[in-house]
Structure formats: C-alpha cells, structure tokens
Coordinates of C-alpha atoms and ligand atoms in Angstrom, one line a residue:
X290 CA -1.0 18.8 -23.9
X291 CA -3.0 16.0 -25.4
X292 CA -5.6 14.0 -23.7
X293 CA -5.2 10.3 -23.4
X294 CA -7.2 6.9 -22.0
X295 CA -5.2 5.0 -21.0
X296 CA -6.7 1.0 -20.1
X297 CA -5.1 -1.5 -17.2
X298 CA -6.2 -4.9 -17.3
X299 CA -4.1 -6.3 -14.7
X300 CA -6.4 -7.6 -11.8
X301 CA -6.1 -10.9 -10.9
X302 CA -8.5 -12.9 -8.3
X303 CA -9.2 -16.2 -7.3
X304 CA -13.1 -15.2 -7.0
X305 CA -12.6 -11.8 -9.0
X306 CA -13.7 -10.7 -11.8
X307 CA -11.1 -9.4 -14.7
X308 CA -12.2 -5.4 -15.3
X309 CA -11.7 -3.0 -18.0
X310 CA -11.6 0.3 -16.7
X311 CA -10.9 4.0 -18.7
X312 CA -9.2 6.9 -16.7
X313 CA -8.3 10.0 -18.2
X314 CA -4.7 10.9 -17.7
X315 CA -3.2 13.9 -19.3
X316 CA 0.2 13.2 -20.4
X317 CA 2.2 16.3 -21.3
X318 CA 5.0 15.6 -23.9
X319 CA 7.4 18.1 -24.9
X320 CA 9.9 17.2 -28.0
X321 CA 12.9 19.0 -27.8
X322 CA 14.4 18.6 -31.1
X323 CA 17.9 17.2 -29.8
X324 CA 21.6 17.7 -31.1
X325 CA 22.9 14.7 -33.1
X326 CA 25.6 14.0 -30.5
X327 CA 22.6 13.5 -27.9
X328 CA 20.9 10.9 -29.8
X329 CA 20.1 7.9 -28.2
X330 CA 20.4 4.8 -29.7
X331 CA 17.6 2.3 -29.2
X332 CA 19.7 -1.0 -28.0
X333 CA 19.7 -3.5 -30.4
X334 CA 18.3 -5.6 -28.6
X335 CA 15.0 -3.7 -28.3
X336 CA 14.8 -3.7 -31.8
X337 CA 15.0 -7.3 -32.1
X338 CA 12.5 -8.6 -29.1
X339 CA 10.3 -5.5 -28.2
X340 CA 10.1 -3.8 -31.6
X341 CA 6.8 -6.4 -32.3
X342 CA 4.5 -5.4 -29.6
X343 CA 6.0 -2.3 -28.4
X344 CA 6.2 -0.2 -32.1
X345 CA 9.8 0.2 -33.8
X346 CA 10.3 3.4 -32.4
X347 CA 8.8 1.8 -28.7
X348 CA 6.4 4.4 -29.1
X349 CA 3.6 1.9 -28.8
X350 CA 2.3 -0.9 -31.2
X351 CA 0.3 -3.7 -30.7
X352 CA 1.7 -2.7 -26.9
X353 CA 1.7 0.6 -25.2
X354 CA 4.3 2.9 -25.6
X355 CA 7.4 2.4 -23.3
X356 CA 8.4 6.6 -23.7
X357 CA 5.0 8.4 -22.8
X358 CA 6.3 8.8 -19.3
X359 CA 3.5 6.6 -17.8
X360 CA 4.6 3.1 -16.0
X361 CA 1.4 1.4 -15.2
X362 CA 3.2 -1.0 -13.1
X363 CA 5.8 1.3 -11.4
X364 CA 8.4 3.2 -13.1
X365 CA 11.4 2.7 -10.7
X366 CA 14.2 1.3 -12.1
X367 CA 14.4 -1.4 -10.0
X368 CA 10.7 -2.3 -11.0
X369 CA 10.7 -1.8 -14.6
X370 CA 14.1 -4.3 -14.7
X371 CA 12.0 -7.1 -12.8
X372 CA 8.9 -6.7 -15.6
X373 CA 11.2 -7.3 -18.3
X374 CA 13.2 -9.8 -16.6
X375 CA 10.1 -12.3 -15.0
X376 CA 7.1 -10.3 -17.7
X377 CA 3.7 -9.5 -16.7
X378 CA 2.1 -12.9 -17.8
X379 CA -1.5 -11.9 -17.0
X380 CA -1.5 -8.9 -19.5
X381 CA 0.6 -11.1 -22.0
X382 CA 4.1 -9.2 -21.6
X383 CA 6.7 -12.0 -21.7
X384 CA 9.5 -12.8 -19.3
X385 CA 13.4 -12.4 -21.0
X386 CA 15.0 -14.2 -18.2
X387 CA 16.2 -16.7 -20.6
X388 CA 17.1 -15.0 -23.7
X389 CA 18.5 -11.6 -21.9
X390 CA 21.6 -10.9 -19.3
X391 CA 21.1 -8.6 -16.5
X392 CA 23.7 -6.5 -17.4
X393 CA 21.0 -6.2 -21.7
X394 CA 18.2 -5.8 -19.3
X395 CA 19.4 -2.7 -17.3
X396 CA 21.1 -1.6 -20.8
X397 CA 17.2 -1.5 -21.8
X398 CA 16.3 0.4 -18.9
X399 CA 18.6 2.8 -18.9
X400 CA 17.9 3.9 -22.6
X401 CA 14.1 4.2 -21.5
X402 CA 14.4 6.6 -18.3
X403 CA 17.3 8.0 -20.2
X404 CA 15.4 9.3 -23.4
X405 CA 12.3 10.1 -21.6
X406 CA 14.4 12.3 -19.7
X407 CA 16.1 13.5 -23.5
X408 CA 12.6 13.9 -24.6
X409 CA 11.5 16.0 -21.5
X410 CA 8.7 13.4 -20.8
X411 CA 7.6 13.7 -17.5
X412 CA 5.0 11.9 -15.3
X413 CA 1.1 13.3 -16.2
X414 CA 0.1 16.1 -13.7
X415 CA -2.0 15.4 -11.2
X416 CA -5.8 15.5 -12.9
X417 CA -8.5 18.0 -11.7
X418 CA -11.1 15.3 -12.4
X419 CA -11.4 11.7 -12.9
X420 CA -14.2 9.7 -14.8
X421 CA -15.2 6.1 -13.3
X422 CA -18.0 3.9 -14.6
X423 CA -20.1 5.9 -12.1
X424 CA -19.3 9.1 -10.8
X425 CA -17.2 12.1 -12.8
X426 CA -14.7 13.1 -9.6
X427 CA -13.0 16.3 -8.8
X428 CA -9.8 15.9 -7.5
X429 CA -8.5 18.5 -5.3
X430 CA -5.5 18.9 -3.3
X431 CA -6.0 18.9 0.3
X432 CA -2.7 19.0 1.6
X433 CA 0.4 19.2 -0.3
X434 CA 4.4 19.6 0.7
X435 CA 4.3 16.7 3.0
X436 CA 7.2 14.3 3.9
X437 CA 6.3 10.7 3.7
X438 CA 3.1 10.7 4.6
X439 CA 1.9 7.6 5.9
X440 CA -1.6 8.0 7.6
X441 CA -4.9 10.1 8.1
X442 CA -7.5 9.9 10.1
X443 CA -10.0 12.3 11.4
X444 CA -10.9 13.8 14.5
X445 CA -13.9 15.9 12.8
X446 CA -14.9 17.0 9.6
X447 CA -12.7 20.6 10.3
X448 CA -9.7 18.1 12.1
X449 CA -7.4 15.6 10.7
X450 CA -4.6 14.1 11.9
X451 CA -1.2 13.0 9.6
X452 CA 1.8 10.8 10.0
X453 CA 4.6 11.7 8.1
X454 CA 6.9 8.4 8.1
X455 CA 10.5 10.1 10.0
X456 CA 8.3 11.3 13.0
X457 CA 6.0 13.8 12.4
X458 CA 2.3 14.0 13.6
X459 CA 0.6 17.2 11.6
X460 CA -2.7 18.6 12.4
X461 CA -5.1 20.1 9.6
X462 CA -7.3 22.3 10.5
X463 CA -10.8 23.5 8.1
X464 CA -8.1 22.3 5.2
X465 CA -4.9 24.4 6.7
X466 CA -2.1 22.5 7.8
X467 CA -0.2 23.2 11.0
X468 CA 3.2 25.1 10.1
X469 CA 4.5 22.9 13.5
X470 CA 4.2 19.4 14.6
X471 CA 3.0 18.1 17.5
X472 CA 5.4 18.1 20.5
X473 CA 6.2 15.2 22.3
X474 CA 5.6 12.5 20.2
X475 CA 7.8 9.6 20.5
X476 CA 11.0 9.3 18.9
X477 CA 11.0 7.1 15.7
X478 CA 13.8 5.1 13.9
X479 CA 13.3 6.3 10.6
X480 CA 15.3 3.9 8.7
X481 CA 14.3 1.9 5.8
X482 CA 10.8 0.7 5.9
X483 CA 10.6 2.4 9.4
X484 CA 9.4 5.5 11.1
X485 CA 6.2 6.6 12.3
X486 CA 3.4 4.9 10.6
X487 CA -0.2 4.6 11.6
X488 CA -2.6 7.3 13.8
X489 CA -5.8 6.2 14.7
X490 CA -8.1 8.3 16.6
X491 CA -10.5 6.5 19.2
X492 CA -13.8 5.4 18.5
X493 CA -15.5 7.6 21.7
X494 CA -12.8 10.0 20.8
X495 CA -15.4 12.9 22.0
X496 CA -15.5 11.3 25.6
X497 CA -11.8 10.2 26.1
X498 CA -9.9 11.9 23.7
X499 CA -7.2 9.0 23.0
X500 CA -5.2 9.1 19.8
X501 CA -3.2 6.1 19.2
X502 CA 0.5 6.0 17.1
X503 CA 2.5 3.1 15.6
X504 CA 6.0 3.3 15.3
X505 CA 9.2 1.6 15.0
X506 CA 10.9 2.0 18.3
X507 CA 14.1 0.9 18.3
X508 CA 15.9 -0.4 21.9
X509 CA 19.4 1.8 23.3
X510 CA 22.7 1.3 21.1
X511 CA 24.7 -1.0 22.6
X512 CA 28.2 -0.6 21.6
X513 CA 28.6 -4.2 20.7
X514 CA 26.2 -4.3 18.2
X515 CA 26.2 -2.5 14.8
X516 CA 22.3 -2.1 14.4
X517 CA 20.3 -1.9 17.4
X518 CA 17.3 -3.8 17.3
X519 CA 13.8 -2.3 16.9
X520 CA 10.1 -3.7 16.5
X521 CA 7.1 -2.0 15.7
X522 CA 5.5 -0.4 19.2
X523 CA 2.1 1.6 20.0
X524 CA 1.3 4.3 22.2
X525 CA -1.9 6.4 23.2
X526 CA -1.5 9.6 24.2
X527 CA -3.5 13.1 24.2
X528 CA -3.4 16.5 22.7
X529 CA -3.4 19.7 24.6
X530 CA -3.1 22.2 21.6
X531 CA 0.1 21.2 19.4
X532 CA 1.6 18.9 22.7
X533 CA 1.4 14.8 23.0
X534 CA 0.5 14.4 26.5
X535 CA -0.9 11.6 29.0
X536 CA 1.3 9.0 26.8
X537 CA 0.8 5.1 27.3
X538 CA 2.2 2.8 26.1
X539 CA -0.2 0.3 24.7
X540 CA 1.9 -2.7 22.7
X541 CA 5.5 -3.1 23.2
X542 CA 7.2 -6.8 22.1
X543 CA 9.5 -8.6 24.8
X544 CA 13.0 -7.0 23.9
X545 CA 14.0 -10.4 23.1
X546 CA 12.4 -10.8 19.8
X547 CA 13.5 -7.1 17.8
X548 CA 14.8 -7.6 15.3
X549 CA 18.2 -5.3 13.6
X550 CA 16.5 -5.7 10.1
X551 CA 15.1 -2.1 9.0
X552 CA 11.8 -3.0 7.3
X553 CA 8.7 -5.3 7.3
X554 CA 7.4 -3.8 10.3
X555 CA 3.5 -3.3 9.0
X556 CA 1.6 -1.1 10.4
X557 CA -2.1 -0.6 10.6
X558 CA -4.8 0.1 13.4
X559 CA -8.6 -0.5 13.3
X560 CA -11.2 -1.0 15.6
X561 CA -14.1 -3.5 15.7
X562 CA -17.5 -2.7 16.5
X563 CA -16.9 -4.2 20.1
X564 CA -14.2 -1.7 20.5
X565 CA -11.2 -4.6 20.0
X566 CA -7.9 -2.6 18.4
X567 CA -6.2 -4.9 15.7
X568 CA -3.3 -3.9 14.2
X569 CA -0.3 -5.4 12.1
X570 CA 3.4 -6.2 12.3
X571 CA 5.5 -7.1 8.8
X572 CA 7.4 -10.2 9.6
X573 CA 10.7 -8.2 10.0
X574 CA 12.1 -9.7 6.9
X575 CA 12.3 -13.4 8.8
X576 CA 10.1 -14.6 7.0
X577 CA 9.4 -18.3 9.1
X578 CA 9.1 -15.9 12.3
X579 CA 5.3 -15.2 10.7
X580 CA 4.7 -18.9 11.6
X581 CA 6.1 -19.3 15.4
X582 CA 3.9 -17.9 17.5
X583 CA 6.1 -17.0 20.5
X584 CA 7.4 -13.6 18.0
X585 CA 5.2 -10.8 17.2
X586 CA 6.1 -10.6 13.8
X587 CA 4.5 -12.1 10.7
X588 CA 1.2 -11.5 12.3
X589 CA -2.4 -9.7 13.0
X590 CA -2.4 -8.7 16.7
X591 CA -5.8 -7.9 18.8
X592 CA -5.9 -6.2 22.2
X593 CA -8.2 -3.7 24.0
X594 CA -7.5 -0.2 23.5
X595 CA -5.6 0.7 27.2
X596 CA -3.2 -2.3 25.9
X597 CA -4.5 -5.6 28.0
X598 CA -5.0 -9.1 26.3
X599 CA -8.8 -9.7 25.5
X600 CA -9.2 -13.3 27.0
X601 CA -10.6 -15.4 24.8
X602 CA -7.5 -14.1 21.8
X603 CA -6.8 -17.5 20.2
X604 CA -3.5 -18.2 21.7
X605 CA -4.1 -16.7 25.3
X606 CA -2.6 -19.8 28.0
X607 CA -0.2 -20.9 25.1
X608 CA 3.4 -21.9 26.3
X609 CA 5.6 -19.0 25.2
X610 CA 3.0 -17.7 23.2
X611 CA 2.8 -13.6 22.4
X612 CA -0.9 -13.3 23.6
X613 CA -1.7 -10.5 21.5
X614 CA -1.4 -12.4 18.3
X615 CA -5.0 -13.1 16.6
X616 CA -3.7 -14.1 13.6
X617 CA -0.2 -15.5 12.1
X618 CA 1.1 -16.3 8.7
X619 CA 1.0 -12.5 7.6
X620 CA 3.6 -11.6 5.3
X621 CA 3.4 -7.7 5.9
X622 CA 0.2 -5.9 6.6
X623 CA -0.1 -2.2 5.5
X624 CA -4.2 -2.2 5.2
X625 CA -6.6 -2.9 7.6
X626 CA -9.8 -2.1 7.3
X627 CA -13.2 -2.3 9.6
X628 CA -16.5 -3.5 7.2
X629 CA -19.3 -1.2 8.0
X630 CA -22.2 -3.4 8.3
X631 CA -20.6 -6.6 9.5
X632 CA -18.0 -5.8 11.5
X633 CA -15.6 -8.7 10.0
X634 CA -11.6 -7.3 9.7
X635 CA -10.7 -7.0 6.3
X636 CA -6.5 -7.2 5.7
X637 CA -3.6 -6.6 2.8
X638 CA -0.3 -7.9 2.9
X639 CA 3.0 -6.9 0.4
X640 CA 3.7 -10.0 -1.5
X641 CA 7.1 -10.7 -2.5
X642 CA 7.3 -10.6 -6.3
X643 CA 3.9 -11.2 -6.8
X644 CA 1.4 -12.4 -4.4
X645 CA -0.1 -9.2 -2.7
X646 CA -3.6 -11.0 -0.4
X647 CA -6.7 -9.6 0.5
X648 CA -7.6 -11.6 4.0
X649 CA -10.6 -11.5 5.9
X650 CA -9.1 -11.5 9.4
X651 CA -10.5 -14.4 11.6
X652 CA -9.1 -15.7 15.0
X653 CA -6.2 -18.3 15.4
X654 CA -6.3 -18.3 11.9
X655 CA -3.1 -19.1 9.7
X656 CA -2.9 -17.2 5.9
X657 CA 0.6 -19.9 5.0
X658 CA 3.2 -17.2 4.5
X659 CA 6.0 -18.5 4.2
X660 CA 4.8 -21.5 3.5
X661 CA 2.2 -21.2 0.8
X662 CA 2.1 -18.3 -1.4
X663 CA 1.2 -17.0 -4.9
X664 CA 4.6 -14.8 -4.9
X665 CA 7.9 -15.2 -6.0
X666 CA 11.1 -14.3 -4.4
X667 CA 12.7 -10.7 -5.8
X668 CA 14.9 -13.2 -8.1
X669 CA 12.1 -14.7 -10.0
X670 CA 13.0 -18.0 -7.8
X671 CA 9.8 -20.1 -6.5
X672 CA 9.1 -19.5 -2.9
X673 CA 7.0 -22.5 -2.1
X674 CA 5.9 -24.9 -4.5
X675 CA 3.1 -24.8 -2.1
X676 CA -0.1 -22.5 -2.6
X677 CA -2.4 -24.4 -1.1
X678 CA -1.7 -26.5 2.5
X679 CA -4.5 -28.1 4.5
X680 CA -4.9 -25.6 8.3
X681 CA -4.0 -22.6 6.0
X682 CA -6.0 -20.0 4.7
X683 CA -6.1 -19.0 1.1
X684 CA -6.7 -15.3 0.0
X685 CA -10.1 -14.0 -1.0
X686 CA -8.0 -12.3 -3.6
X687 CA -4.1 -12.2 -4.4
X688 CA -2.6 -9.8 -7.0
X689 CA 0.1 -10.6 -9.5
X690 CA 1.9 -9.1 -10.2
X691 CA 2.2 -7.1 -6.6
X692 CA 0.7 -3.6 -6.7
X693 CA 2.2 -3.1 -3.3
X694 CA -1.2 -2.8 -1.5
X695 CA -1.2 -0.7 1.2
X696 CA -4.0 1.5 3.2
X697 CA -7.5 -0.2 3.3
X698 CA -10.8 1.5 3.9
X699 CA -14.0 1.1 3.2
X700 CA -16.5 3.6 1.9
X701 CA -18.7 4.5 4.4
X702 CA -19.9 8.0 3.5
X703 CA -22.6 10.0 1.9
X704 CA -20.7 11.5 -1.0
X705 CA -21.1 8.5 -2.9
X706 CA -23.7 6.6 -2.6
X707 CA -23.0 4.2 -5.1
X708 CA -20.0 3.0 -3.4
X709 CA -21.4 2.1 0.1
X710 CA -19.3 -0.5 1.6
X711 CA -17.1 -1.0 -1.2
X712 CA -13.5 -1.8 -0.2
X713 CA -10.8 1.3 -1.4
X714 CA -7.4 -1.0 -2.0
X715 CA -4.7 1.9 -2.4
X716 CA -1.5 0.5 -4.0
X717 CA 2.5 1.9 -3.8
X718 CA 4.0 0.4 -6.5
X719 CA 0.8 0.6 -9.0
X720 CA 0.0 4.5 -8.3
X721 CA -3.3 3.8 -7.5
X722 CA -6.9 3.3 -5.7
X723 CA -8.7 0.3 -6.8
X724 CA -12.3 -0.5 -5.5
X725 CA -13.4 -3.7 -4.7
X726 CA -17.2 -5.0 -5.0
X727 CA -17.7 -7.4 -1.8
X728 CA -20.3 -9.6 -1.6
X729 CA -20.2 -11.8 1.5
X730 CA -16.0 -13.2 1.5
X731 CA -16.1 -12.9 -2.2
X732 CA -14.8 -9.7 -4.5
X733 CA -16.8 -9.7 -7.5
X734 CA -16.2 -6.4 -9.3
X735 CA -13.0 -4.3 -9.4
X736 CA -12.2 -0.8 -10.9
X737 CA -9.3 1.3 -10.5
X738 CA -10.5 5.2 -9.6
X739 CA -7.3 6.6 -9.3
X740 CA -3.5 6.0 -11.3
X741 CA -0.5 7.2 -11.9
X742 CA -1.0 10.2 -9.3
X743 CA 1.6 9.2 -7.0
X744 CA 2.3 6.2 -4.7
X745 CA -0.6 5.6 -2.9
X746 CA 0.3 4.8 1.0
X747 CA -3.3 5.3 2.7
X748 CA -7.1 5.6 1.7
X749 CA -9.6 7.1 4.2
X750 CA -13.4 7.8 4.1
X751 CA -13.4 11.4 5.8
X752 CA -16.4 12.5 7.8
X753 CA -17.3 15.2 4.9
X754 CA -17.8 11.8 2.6
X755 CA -14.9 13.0 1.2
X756 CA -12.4 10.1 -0.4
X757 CA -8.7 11.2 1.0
X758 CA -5.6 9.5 -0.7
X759 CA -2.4 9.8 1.0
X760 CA 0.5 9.7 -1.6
X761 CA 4.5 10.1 -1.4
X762 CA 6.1 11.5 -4.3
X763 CA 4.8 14.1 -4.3
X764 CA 3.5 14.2 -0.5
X765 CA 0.4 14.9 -1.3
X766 CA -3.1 14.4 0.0
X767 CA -6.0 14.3 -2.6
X768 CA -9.6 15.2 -1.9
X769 CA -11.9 13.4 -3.8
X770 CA -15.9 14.6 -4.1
X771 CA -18.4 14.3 -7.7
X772 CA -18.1 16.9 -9.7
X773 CA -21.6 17.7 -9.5
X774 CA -24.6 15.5 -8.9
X775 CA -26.1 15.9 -12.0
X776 CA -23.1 14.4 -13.2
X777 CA -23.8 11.5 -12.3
X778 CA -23.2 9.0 -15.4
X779 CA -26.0 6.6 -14.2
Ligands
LIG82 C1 4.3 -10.3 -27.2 C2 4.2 -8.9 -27.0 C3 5.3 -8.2 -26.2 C4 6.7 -8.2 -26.4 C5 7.4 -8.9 -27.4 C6 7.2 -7.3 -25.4 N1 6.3 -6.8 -24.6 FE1 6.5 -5.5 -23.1 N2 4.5 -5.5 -22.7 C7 3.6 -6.2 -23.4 C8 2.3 -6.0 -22.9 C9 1.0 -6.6 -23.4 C10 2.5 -5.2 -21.8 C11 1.4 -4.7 -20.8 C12 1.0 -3.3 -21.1 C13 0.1 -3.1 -22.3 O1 -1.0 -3.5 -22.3 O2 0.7 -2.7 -23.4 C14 3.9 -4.9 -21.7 C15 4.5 -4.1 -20.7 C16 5.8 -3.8 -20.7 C17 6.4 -3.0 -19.7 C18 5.7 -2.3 -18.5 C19 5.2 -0.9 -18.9 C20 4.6 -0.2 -17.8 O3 3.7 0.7 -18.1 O4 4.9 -0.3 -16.6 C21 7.7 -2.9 -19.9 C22 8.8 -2.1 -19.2 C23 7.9 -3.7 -21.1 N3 6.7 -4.2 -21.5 C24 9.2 -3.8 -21.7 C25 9.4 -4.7 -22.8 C26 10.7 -4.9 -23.3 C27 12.0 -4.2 -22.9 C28 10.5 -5.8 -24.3 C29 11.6 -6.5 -25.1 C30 12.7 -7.1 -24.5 C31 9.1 -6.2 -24.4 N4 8.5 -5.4 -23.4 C32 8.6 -7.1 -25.2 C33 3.8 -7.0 -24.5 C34 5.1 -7.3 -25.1

C-alpha cells in the first residue's frame, strides 16, 4: 500500500476559475513477478509517441502514469480510446487522430487494461477519509450492494428513499436497508439508458405524504414493430409500509411522440420555493426534437405537483405546443437542483464528446442544443460550427472534456458550514463530486471532493447535513461528515 496525491487540472469555464486540487487516493499495487511467456510487450508505437510524457516504461514521466490503475478521465475502454484518439487539449495531452489507426489505438488500449490486469493493479479502495482545502472528511459507507442506483432523497433524517435504475424503490431505515422493495411500483423498461430514475419526496411531505417517481414507461408491443416506443413518465403515489398506493399519474407525453430509441430520457425532479415541480427529459437521441416544441424531449418541463399546467409556463396557448415545456434546447438533463436562498433552477446536461453545461433554468428559454454547442460528436466530428447564436442561451459553465455530469445539489446543511450554498456537480464518467463556488450566475471557484470512488450518479444534502453520493460500480452510497471539528484546516 502506498499513499499517493494525485492532482486534476481539468476544469474548464467560460466564467470559472482553473483549480488545483490534492485528494488522497490510496492506490494498492501488487507486482506479481510474471513468467516470460506472459510478458507484455509495450506496442511500438507507445514507445515512439507516448514514451516522452508518459515515462518509457508508461509508468509516468513528465505525464502520469498510464498503469497505476487510476483513469482520471474514465477508464472504460471505450473512453480511454477517444482520449487518445481526440486528446485532452486543456491538460495538454494531444490528439493521435492523424498519426494513429483505430485498429494502433485500441492495440494501445488493450496492452494498458491488459497489463494492469498482468500486474494485478486494481482501482484504489474506496478511502476512509478525504482532505479538501477545507474540511478533512470521513467517508463512510451508508449503503452498499445496490443495483444501479440512481437516486436518494429523504423522508427524515432516520428515512431515505432509493431508486435502483431496473425498477426498484428501497427504503433505509436509521442506516439499514430494506431486505424487500416496495410493492407496487410501476413497471419500468430497463433498457439502455432506461429504467427507474428519479424519486423525489414532496415538499409538505409531513401533511400529504406524496412521493413522486420518474421512469421510462414504455407503450404495449405491438407486433408490427420491433421496439416499442417509450418516453420518460411520472407518477405520485403513497406508502403504506413496503406498498405503493394511491398512484397518479402526474406527466405522461401524447403516445405520438415516444420514441423506440433506448436512452436520453433525463431524469430529474425539483421543486421551487412556490411549490412548481421541474423536471427533465434527454432528447431521446433526436437530437433537433430538443428544438420543436410540440415533443417533450430535449427539454426542462414545469408543472404543479397533482400534474396540471401552471398558466403562465412559457408556451401555454401555443399551436401544438407540449404545455409543460419551460425550457427547450436541453441536450440531456441528469442534475437539477433548487438554490437555497434564491430559489433560481440550477441544471446539467450530458454533452456529446465534450460540452457537458451548467444552466440556470429560466422560462421560454432556449440553451442551442443541437444547434450551438461546445461538444463534439462521439467521432471527433464538429457538431455545429456554431457556439454562439443570437435567442440562445450560453452556459454559465461547460466542461470539456465531458465528465458526464449527473445529480445536482446544493449544500444546504449544517455539517459544513463552509460550504453553504455551494453547488455539488457529481460526474459518471469523471468518478467524482466537484463543488462549485456561485456567486450570482457566475462559478468562480471549483474543487473536486471526491474521485475515483466510483461513478457518481446522484449528490444529495441529507437532513443529518450529511453529504450522500450515490455511485454504480460498486452500488454504493457514501456518507460524508468532518472528521472532527477541530479538524478543521482553516
Ligand atoms: C506531450 C505530452 C504527452 C504525450 C506525447 C502523450 N500524452 Fe497522454 N497525457 C498527457 C497529459 C498531460 C495527460 C493528462 C494527465 C496528466 O496530467 O498527466 C495525458 C493523459 C493521458 C490519458 C488519460 C489518463 C487518465 O488518467 O484517464 C491517456 C489514456 C493517455 N494520456 C494516453 C497517451 C498515449 C497512448 C500516448 C501516445 C500515443 C500519449 N498519451 C502521449 C500528455 C501526453
């Protein structure tokens, strides 16, 4: 076991500020002396184009190593191709595109998950305890041995509520998780990007004990057609002990508009201090449906909680128009996020390749996907040569490249008080939480708190103060709290 810091310098923002930030990850490395006939041969290839910044042996040089078993920028396959391919330009790793084929590139690849596998490398443990610039954080695990976890939220401090993605609503209770699910939920099409996503427990909760679900419903087979359609649908409903009772439906798209693609189908749901829900659809992988507002997808929806159209939503009396929509132009939203003090709807999409936002949500308002964008398509090619367009928004903030941002909260608790209002960004790809400093519609300071832990699919202030990060592989929750308060490094 040795200790390690390991430093990512990757944040980009149009009004953010570049940050340095240390976390302690322990990386374990055992080094199997291996048989001659197992030898690995580093391609040569690597030798001649990586060996300068990456070390000879691509144990790290100038560059970090590429064996230690930690992939600050994802360490799928599929990812760790398109960094070499299209390069990481803001942290100064160059693109191959031109000089190496596919079929080198994957060659490359292979030999690194390959002899980190020969070597026994294996991702860091989860930590016990973190270091930030301000707090030292113990990390514990709340809930482990989950399935796709996609959601928390919190019915008290002794009751939480999960979503795990094919269809399963949990219950923890005082920190035990229910053996069962809840019975009666609806049934989910968990394919692809689809399943059951957000729950989101009322704001008078205590007087009318709604809990509201997002899910991909998907419409009966018909035997003409090899994928039935689906779009993403809500419901309210009620527990009485483990059963889902009193179930409304609260958001359901005209049948006309689902869609037989299996992903891009958001989903998030907040609640304004008026008591407005908001929540999010993914453009269903059409990507010009997030500009026509007579589909539901590509966009921010706003209703009142028992499912009818507030009046004055932006394109209410609108020929053909889905009433619901509040905003358009959305890519796919996974975070949404309420601001404490102001009330003002705070948003993340997925990029493409590149080009994740940060929105501030604001009626009728159009954020330019597909037609402006900071991302590229999956095959390096330009999207739009358009990032700007008058009548369209730009981000407060856009990553690149994408760290697949996902669950939004901000800190509203008393655990840290430090961290008041600041914005918790978790990220899939990345493997991690950043937190954003906002100061009116501007980010000025970033930090990461958490990497390389696991994908990060949700971020939740719990009543306790605690921080809760949901993440798949492993299906994991983490409880964040200080280590102590003298600890405090401030
Ligand atoms: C000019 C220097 C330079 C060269 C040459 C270079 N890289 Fe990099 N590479 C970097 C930098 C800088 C990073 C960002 C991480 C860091 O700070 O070390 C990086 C990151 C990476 C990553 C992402 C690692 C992660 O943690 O997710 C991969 C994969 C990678 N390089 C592979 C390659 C391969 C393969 C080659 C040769 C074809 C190569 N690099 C050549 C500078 C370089």
């Amino acid at each position: 076991m040795k200790a390690k810091n390991i430093t990512s310098t990757y944040l980009v923002g149009i009004t953010g500020t570049l940050c340095l930030l240390t976390i302690l990850i322990i990386s374990s490395i055992g080094c199997d002396e291996a048989s001659p006939s197992e030898l690995v041969v580093i391609p040569a290839k690597m030798t001649q184009y990586c060996a300068t910044c990456h070390g000879a042996d691509m144990e790290g040089g100038m560059s970090q190593s590429l064996l230690d078993g930690n992939w600050q920028f994802g360490g799928e396959r599929r990812s760790i191709f398109r960094w070499i391919k299209f390069g990481l330009p803001h942290v100064g790793m160059p693109s191959w595109q031109t000089v190496l084929s596919d079929d080198e590139i994957y060659e490359i690849v292979d030999y690194l998950l390959e002899e980190e596998k020969r070597r026994g490398i294996t991702k860091p443990p989860i930590p016990d305890s973190l270091e930030t610039r301000d707090y030292k954080i113990k990390v514990e695990k709340y809930v482990e041995g989950l399935e796709i976890p996609w959601s928390i939220d919190f019915i008290s401090s002794e009751l939480a509520l999960i979503t795990e993605r094919p269809g399963r609503l949990r219950l923890v209770e005082n920190g035990i998780l229910s053996s069962d699910s809840v019975v009666g939920t609806p049934s989910v099409l968990h394919e692809g990007q689809g399943g059951l996503m957000d729950v989101a427990v009322d704001p008078e909760y205590d007087q009318n004990g709604w809990i509201y679900l997002a899910y991909s419903h998907v419409l009966p087979a018909d035997t003409s057609e090899e994928r039935p359609p689906a779009m993403t649908r809500l419901v309210r409903g009620q527990l009485e002990g483990m059963n889902w009772t009193n179930q409304q439906v609260i958001f359901e798209a005209p049948h006309e508009t689902y869609r037989t693609t299996r992903h891009h189908y958001g989903c998030r749901i907040v609640f304004d201090p008026a008591g407005y829900l908001y929540f999010s659809i993914g453009d269903r992988g059409t990507s010009e449906h997030a500009q026509d507002i007579t589909r539901p997808n590509g966009k921010v929806h706003r209703i009142h909680r028992d499912g009818r159209i507030p009046n004055d939503n932006p394109f209410v009396g609108q020929a053909g128009a889905i009433e619901s929509i509040f905003t358009y132009g959305n890519r796919n939203a996974q975070g949404l996020a309420v601001h404490p003090e102001t009330g003002q709807v705070w948003e993340t999409e997925h990029g493409p390749l590149g080009g994740d936002e940060l929105n501030l949500v604001i009626a009728g308002n159009n954020y330019g996907w597909p037609v402006i964008t900071y991302g590229l398509n999956y095959n390096g090619t330009i999207i739009s040569e358009n990032q700007r367009k008058e009548g369209m928004e730009q981000p407060i903030m856009y990553w690149n490249p994408s760290i697949a941002a996902c669950g939004l909260d901000f800190y509203s608790g008393d655990l840290f008080p430090k961290w008041q209002n600041r914005l918790m960004v978790g990220a899939l790809r990345f493997e991690e939480v950043q937190l954003l400093e906002i100061e009116k519609d501007r980010v000025i300071y970033s930090q990461t708190i958490l990497k390389n832990a696991g994908r990060v699919r949700d971020v939740a202030t719990g009543p306790d103060g605690a921080i809760y990060v949901v993440l798949n592989r492993p299906g994991t929750i983490l409880r964040l709290t200080p280590a102590s308060m003298e600890a405090e490094l401030q």
